[in-house]
Coordinates of C-alpha atoms in Angstrom, one line a residue:
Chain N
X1 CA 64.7 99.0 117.3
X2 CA 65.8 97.1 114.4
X3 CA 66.1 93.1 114.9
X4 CA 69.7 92.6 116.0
X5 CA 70.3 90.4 112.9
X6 CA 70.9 93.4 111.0
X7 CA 74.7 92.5 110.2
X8 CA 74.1 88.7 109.3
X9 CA 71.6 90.5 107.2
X10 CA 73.5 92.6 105.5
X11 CA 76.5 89.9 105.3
X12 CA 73.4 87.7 103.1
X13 CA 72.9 90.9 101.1
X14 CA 76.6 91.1 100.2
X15 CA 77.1 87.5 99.4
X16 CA 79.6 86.6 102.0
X17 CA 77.1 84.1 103.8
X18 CA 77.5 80.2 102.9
X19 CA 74.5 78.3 101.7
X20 CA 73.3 76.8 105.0
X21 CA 73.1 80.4 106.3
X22 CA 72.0 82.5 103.5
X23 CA 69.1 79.9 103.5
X24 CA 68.9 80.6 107.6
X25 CA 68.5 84.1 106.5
X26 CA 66.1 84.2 104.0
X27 CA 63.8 81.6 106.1
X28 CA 64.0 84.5 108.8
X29 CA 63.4 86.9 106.3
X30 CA 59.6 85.5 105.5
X31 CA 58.5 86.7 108.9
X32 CA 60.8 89.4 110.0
X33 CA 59.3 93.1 108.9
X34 CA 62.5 94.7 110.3
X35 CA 64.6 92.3 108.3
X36 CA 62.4 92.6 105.1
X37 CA 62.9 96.5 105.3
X38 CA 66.2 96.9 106.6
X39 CA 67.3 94.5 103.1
X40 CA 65.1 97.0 101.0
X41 CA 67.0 100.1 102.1
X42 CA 70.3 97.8 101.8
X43 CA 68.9 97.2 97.8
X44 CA 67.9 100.6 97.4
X45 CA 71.4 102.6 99.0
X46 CA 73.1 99.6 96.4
X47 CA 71.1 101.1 94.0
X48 CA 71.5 104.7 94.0
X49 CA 75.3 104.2 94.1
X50 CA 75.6 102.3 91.4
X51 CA 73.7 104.0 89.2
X52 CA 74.3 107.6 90.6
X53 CA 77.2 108.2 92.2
X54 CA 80.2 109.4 90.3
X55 CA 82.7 106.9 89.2
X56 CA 85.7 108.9 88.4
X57 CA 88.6 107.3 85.6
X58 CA 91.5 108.3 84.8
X59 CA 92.2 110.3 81.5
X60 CA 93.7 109.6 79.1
X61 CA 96.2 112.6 79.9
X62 CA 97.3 110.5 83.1
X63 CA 97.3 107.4 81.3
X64 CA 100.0 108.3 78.9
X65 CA 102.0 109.8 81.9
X66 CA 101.7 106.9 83.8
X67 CA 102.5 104.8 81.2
X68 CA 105.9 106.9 80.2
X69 CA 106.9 106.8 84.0
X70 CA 106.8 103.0 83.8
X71 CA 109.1 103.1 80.9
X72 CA 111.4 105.7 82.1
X73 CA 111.9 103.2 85.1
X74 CA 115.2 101.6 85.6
X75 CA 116.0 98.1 87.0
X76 CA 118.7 99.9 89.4
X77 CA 116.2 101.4 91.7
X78 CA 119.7 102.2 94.2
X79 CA 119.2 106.2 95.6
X80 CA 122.8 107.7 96.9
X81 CA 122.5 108.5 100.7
X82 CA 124.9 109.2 103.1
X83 CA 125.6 106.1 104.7
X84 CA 124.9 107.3 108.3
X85 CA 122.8 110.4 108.3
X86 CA 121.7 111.3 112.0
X87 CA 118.4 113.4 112.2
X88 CA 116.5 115.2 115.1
X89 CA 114.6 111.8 115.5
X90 CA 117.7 109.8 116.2
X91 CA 119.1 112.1 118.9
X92 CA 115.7 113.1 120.6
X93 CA 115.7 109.0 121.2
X94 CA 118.9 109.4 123.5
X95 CA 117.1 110.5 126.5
X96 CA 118.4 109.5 129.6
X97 CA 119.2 106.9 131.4
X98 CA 122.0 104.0 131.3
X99 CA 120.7 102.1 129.0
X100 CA 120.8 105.1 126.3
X101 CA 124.3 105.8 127.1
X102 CA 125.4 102.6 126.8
X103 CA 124.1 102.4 123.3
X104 CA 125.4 105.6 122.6
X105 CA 128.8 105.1 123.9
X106 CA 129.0 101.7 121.0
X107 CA 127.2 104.1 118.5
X108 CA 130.6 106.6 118.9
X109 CA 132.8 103.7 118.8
X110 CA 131.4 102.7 115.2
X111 CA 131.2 106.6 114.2
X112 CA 135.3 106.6 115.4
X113 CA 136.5 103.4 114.0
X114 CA 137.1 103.0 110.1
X115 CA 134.5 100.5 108.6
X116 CA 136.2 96.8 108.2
X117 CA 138.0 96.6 105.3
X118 CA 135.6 94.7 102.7
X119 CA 132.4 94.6 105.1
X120 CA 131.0 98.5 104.6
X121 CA 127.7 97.2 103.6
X122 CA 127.7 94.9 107.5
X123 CA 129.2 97.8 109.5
X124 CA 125.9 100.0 107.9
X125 CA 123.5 96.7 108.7
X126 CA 124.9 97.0 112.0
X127 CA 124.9 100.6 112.3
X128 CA 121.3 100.7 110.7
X129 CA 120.4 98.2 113.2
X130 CA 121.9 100.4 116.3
X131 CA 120.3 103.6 115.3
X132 CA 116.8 101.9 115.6
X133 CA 117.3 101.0 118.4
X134 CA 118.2 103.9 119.6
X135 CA 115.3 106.2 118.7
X136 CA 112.0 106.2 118.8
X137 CA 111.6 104.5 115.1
X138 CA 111.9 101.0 115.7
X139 CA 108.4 100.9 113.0
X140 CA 106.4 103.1 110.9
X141 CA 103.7 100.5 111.2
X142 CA 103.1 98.7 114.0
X143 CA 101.4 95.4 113.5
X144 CA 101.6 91.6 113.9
X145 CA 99.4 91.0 110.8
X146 CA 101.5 90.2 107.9
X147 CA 97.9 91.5 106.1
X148 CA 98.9 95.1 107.3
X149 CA 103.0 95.2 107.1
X150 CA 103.5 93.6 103.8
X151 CA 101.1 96.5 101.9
X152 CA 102.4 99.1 103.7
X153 CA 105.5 98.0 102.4
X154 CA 104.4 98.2 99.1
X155 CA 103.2 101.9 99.5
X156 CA 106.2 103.2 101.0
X157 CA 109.2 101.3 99.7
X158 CA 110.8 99.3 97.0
X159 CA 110.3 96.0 97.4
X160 CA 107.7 94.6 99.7
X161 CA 109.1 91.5 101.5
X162 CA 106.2 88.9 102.7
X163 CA 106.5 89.7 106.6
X164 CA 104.9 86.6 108.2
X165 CA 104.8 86.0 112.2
X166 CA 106.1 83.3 113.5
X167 CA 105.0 84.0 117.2
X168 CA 104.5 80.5 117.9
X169 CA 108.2 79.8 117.0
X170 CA 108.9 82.5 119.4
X171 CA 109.5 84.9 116.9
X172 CA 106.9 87.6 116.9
X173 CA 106.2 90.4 114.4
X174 CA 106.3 93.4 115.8
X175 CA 106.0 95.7 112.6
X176 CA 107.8 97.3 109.7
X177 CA 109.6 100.5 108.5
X178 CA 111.7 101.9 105.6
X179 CA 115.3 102.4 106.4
X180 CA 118.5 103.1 104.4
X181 CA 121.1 100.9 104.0
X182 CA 124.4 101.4 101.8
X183 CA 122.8 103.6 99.6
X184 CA 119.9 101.4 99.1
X185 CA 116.1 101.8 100.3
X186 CA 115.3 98.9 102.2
X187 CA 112.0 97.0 103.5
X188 CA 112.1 96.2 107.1
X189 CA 110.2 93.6 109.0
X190 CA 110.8 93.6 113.0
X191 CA 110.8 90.9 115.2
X192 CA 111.1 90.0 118.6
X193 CA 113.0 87.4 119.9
X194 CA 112.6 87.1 124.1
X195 CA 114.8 90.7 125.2
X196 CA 116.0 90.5 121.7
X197 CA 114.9 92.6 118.6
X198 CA 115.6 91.5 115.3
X199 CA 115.5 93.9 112.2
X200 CA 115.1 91.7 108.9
X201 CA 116.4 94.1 105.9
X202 CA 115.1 93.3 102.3
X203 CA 116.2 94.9 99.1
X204 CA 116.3 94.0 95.5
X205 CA 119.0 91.7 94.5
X206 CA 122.0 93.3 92.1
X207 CA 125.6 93.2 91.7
X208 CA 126.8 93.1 95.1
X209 CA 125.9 90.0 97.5
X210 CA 126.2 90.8 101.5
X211 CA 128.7 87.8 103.2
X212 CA 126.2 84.9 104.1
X213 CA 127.7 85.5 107.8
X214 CA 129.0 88.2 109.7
X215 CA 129.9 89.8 113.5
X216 CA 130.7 93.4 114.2
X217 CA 131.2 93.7 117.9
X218 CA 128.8 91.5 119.1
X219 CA 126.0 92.1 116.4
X220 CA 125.4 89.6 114.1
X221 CA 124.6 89.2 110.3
X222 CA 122.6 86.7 108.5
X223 CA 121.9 87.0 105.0
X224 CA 120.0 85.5 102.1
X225 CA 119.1 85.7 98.6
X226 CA 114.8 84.7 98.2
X227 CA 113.8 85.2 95.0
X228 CA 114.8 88.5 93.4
X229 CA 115.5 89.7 97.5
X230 CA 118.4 90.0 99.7
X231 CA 117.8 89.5 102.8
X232 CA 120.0 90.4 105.7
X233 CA 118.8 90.0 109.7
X234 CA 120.7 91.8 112.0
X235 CA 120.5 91.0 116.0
X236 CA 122.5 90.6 119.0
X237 CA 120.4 87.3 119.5
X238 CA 122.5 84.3 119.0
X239 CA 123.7 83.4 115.6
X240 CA 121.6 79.9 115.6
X241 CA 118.6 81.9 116.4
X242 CA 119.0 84.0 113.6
X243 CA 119.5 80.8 111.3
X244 CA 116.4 79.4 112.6
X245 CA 115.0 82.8 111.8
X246 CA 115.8 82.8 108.3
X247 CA 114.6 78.7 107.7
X248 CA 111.5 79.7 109.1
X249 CA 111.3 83.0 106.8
X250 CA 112.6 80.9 103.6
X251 CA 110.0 78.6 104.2
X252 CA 106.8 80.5 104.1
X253 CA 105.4 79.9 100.5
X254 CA 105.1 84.6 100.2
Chain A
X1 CA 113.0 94.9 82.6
X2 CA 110.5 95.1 79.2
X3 CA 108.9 91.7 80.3
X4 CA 108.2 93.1 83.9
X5 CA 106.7 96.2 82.5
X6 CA 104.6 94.0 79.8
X7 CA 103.3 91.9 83.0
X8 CA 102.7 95.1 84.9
X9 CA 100.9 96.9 81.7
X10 CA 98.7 93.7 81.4
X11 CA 97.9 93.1 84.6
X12 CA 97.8 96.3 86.3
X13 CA 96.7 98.9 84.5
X14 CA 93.6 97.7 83.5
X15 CA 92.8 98.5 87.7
X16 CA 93.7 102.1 86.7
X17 CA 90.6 103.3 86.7
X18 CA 89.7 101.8 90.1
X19 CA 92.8 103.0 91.3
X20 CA 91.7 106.5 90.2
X21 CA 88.2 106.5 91.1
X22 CA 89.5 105.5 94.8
X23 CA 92.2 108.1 95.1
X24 CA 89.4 110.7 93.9
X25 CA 87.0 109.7 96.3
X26 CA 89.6 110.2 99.3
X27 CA 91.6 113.2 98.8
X28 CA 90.8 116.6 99.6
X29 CA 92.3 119.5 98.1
X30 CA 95.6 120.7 98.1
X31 CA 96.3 116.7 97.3
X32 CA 95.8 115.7 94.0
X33 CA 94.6 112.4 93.0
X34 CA 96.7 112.7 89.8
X35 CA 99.3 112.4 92.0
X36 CA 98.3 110.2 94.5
X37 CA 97.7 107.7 91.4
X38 CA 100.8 107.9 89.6
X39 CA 102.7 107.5 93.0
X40 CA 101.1 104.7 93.7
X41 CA 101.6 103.0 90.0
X42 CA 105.5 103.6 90.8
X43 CA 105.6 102.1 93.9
X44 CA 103.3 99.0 92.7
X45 CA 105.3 98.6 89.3
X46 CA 108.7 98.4 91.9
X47 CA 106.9 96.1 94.3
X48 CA 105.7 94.4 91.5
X49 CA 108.2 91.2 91.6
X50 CA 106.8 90.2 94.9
X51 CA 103.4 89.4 94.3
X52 CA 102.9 85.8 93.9
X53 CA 99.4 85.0 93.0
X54 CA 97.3 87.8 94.9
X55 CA 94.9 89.4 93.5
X56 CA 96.2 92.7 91.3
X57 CA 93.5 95.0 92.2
X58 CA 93.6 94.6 96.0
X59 CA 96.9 94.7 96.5
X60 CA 97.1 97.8 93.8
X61 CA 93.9 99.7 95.3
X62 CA 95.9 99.1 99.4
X63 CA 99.0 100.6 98.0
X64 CA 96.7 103.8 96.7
X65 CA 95.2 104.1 99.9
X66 CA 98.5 104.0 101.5
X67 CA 100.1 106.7 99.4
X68 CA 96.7 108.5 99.5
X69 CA 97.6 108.4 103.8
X70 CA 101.2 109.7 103.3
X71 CA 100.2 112.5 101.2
X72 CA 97.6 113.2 103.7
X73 CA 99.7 113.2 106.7
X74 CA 102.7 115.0 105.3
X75 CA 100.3 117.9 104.7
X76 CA 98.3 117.1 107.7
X77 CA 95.3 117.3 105.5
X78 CA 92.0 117.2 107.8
X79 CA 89.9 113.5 106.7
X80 CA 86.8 114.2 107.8
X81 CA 86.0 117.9 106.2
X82 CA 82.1 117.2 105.6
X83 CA 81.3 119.0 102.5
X84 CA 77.9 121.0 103.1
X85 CA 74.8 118.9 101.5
X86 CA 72.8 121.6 99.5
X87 CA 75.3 122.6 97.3
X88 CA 74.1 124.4 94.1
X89 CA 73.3 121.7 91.0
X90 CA 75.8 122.5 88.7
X91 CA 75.6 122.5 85.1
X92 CA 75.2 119.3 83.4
X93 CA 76.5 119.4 79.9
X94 CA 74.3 116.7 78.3
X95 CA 71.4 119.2 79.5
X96 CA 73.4 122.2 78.6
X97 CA 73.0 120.8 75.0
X98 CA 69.8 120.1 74.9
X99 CA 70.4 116.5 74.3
X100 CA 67.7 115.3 77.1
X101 CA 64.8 115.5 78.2
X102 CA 65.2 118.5 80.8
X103 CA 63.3 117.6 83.7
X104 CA 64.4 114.5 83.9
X105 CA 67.9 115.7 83.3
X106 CA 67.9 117.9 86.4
X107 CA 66.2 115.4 88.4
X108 CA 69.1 112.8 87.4
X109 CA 71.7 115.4 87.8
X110 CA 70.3 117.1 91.2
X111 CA 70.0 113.3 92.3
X112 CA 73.9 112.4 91.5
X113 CA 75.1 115.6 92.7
X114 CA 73.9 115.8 96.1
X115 CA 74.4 111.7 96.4
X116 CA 78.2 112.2 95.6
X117 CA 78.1 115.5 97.8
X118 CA 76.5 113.1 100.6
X119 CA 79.3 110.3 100.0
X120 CA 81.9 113.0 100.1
X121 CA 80.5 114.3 103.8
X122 CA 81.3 110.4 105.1
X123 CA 84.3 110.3 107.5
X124 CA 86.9 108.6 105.0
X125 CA 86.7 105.3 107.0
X126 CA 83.5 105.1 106.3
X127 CA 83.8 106.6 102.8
X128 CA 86.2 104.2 101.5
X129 CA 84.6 100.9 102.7
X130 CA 81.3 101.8 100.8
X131 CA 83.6 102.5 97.6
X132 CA 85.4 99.1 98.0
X133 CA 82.3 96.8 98.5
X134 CA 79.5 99.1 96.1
X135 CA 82.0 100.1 93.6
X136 CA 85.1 97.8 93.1
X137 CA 82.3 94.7 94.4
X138 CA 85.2 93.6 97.0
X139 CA 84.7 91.0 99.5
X140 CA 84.8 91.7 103.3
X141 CA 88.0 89.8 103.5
X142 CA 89.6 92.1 100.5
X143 CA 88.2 95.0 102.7
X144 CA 89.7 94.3 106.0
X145 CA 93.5 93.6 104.1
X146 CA 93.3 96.6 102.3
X147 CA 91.8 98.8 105.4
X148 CA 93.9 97.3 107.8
X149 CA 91.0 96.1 110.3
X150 CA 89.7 93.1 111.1
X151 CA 86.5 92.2 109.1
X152 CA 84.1 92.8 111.6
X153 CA 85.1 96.5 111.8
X154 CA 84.4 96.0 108.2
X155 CA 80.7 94.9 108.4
X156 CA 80.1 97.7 111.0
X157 CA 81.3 100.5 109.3
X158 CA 79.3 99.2 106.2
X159 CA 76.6 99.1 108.2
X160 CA 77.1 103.0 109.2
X161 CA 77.9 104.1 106.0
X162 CA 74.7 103.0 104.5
X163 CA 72.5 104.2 107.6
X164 CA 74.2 107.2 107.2
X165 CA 73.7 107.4 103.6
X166 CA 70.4 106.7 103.8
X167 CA 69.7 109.3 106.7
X168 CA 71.6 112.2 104.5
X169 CA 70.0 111.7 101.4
X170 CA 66.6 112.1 102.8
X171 CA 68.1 115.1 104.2
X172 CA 69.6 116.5 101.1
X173 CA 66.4 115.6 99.4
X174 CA 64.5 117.7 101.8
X175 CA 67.1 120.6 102.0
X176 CA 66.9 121.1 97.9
X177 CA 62.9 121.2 98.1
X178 CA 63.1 123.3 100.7
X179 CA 65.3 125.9 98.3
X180 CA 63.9 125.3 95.8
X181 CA 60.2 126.7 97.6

């Protein structure tokens, strides 16, 4: 049975230890046969990869065709949706039960009523908002590490918004998803607030600023500009909460 | 625009290769790491604005991994497809030519073949964490942001991909002498 120090062992042998313990380590190591071996094979299997094992680059056929995509990119990154498009996902999430009819019965009502003049891009926060609610997709990934969210934003949308938690303010992270909003592809993030759930959108600033504050039927708007993003969060949490929200966002150094 | 795609070209693609080398060491056919790469160089040059003083190649090799798991579940691609250890050596040019020294060609080449065909058999968590730390000489903490797990999933599954490395390569050894007699 190996000597149970074989992971401090192999944290020494990858250089992750501090001084004090690598010395610990290597103290053990004069009178520790398991030790002394177990580091051996971890030199060896180091090695054989290095020298051995295929390390695949890219050629110069992919190069040039990743370079020409980069330059073929435009700085309007907007895609043209419909503004509300319902799929299987949204209307398997109605289930049953009063709660699910309630929400559907204010989905209807926005479906029936014309967007506010001037506000299309709140009415589709608010409906964007609504229809997350409603189905299963609250997240694609679920996660209170901002470690996790803000890369899988970057593999999956635009922009990748920095997605801290603030559970000791009350506001906790509860993951992130891609959504659509006016025509735009938008980062996520997803908090929790109490009973409340508040969806933060992020896109890449252009022509048209969202109003800094907003109400449709209860729901409330708060957006932002940070840095080259818009922000907009979207909750039927209190409007101060959603302003302490955002201070606490536009204060995290990303 | 041309400034952001200066930045991007000088700090980013010089990772391409890493970026490749990882997104060839996960996929499994039909994916194509091509593709898996130049997806990922889109998304990173779009994200590209909001990196503020991390490291390029972390954040660049996580966003790889992530398209790599897309891909991967839009085909639902099986991960853990353990490629069969005695595969035939297959021809190495420089030996081909007659460039080298032959037996110690086919001993070098038998050697890398079945060691790659023995990181290939790895189930991908493991796979990819032996990659990250041999290979692109990341730390533990780099490891666990990119991965996703804390890094004391990281030193175990290190720990398991090298025992199991270890174990297979005696193995494959032993297989191939075994053929060849």
């Amino acid at each position: 049975m190996p000597c149970n120090e074989a992971l401090q062992l192999q944290a020494y042998f990858d250089g992750e230890l501090d001084a004090a313990a690598a010395l610990g380590v290597e103290r053990h190591l004069e009178s520790c046969a398991d030790c002394a071996a177990l580091l051996a094979d971890l030199e060896h299997a180091r090695k054989l990869v290095r020298a051995s094992a295929a390390y695949h680059r890219a050629d110069d056929g992919l190069r040039q065709r990743i370079v020409d995509q980069i330059g073929r990119e435009r700085s309007d990154g907007r895609k043209s949706v419909l503004w509300f498009a319902p799929d299987h996902r949204f209307l398997s999430g109605l289930g049953s039960g009063a709660a699910a009819t309630a929400l559907a019965a204010v989905i209807v009502y926005f479906l029936a009523a014309p967007p506010a003049p001037n506000a299309p891009l709140t009415t589709d926060l608010v409906n964007a908002h609504l229809r997350s609610l409603m189905s299963d997709h609250l997240y694609d990934v679920a996660s209170s590490d901002r470690h996790t969210v803000k890369p899988w934003f970057a593999g999956h949308t635009d922009v990748s918004p920095p997605a801290p938690d603030f559970s000791a303010q009350g506001f906790r992270l509860v993951g992130g998803r891609a959504d659509y909003v006016d025509g735009r592809r938008a980062a996520v993030t997803v908090y929790r607030h109490g009973r409340h759930v508040i969806n933060v959108f992020a896109w890449a600033a252009d022509a048209e600023s969202p109003p800094q504050a907003a109400t449709r039927n209860g729901y409330h708007v708060r957006c932002w500009n940070g840095g080259d993003l818009v922000f907009c969060a979207v909750s039927d949490t209190s409007e101060s909460e959603l302003q302490d929200l955002m201070h606490l966002i536009r204060n995290t150094k990303a | 625009m041309d400034e952001k795609r200066r930045r991007f070209e000088a700090q980013a693609l010089p990772h391409l290769d890493a970026a490749y080398n990882l997104a060839r060491w996960l996929v499994r056919p039909p994916l194509e790491a091509d593709d898996i790469v130049q997806e990922a160089i889109l998304r990173a040059f779009r994200a590209f604005d909001s990196l503020r003083g991390e490291d390029v190649k972390p954040w660049l090799l996580s966003i790889v991994r992530n398209c790599f798991l897309t891909a991967a579940a839009k085909s639902k691609d099986k991960l853990h497809v353990p490629i069969p250890v005695d595969e035939q050596i297959g021809a190495d040019p420089a030996l081909v030519a007659g460039e080298i020294d032959p037996e110690s060609a086919l001993i070098e080449a038998e050697r890398g073949h079945a060691l790659n065909a023995v990181i290939a058999s790895l189930p991908q968590e493991f796979r990819e964490t032996l990659i990250l730390r041999e290979m692109e000489d990341l730390s533990y903490r780099e490891i666990a942001d990119i991965t996703g797990v804390p890094i004391g999933t990281v030193m175990s599954r290190l720990a398991r991909a090298r025992a199991l490395l270890k174990e297979r390569c005696h193995f494959a050894v032993e297989a191939r002498t075994h053929a060849v007699q």
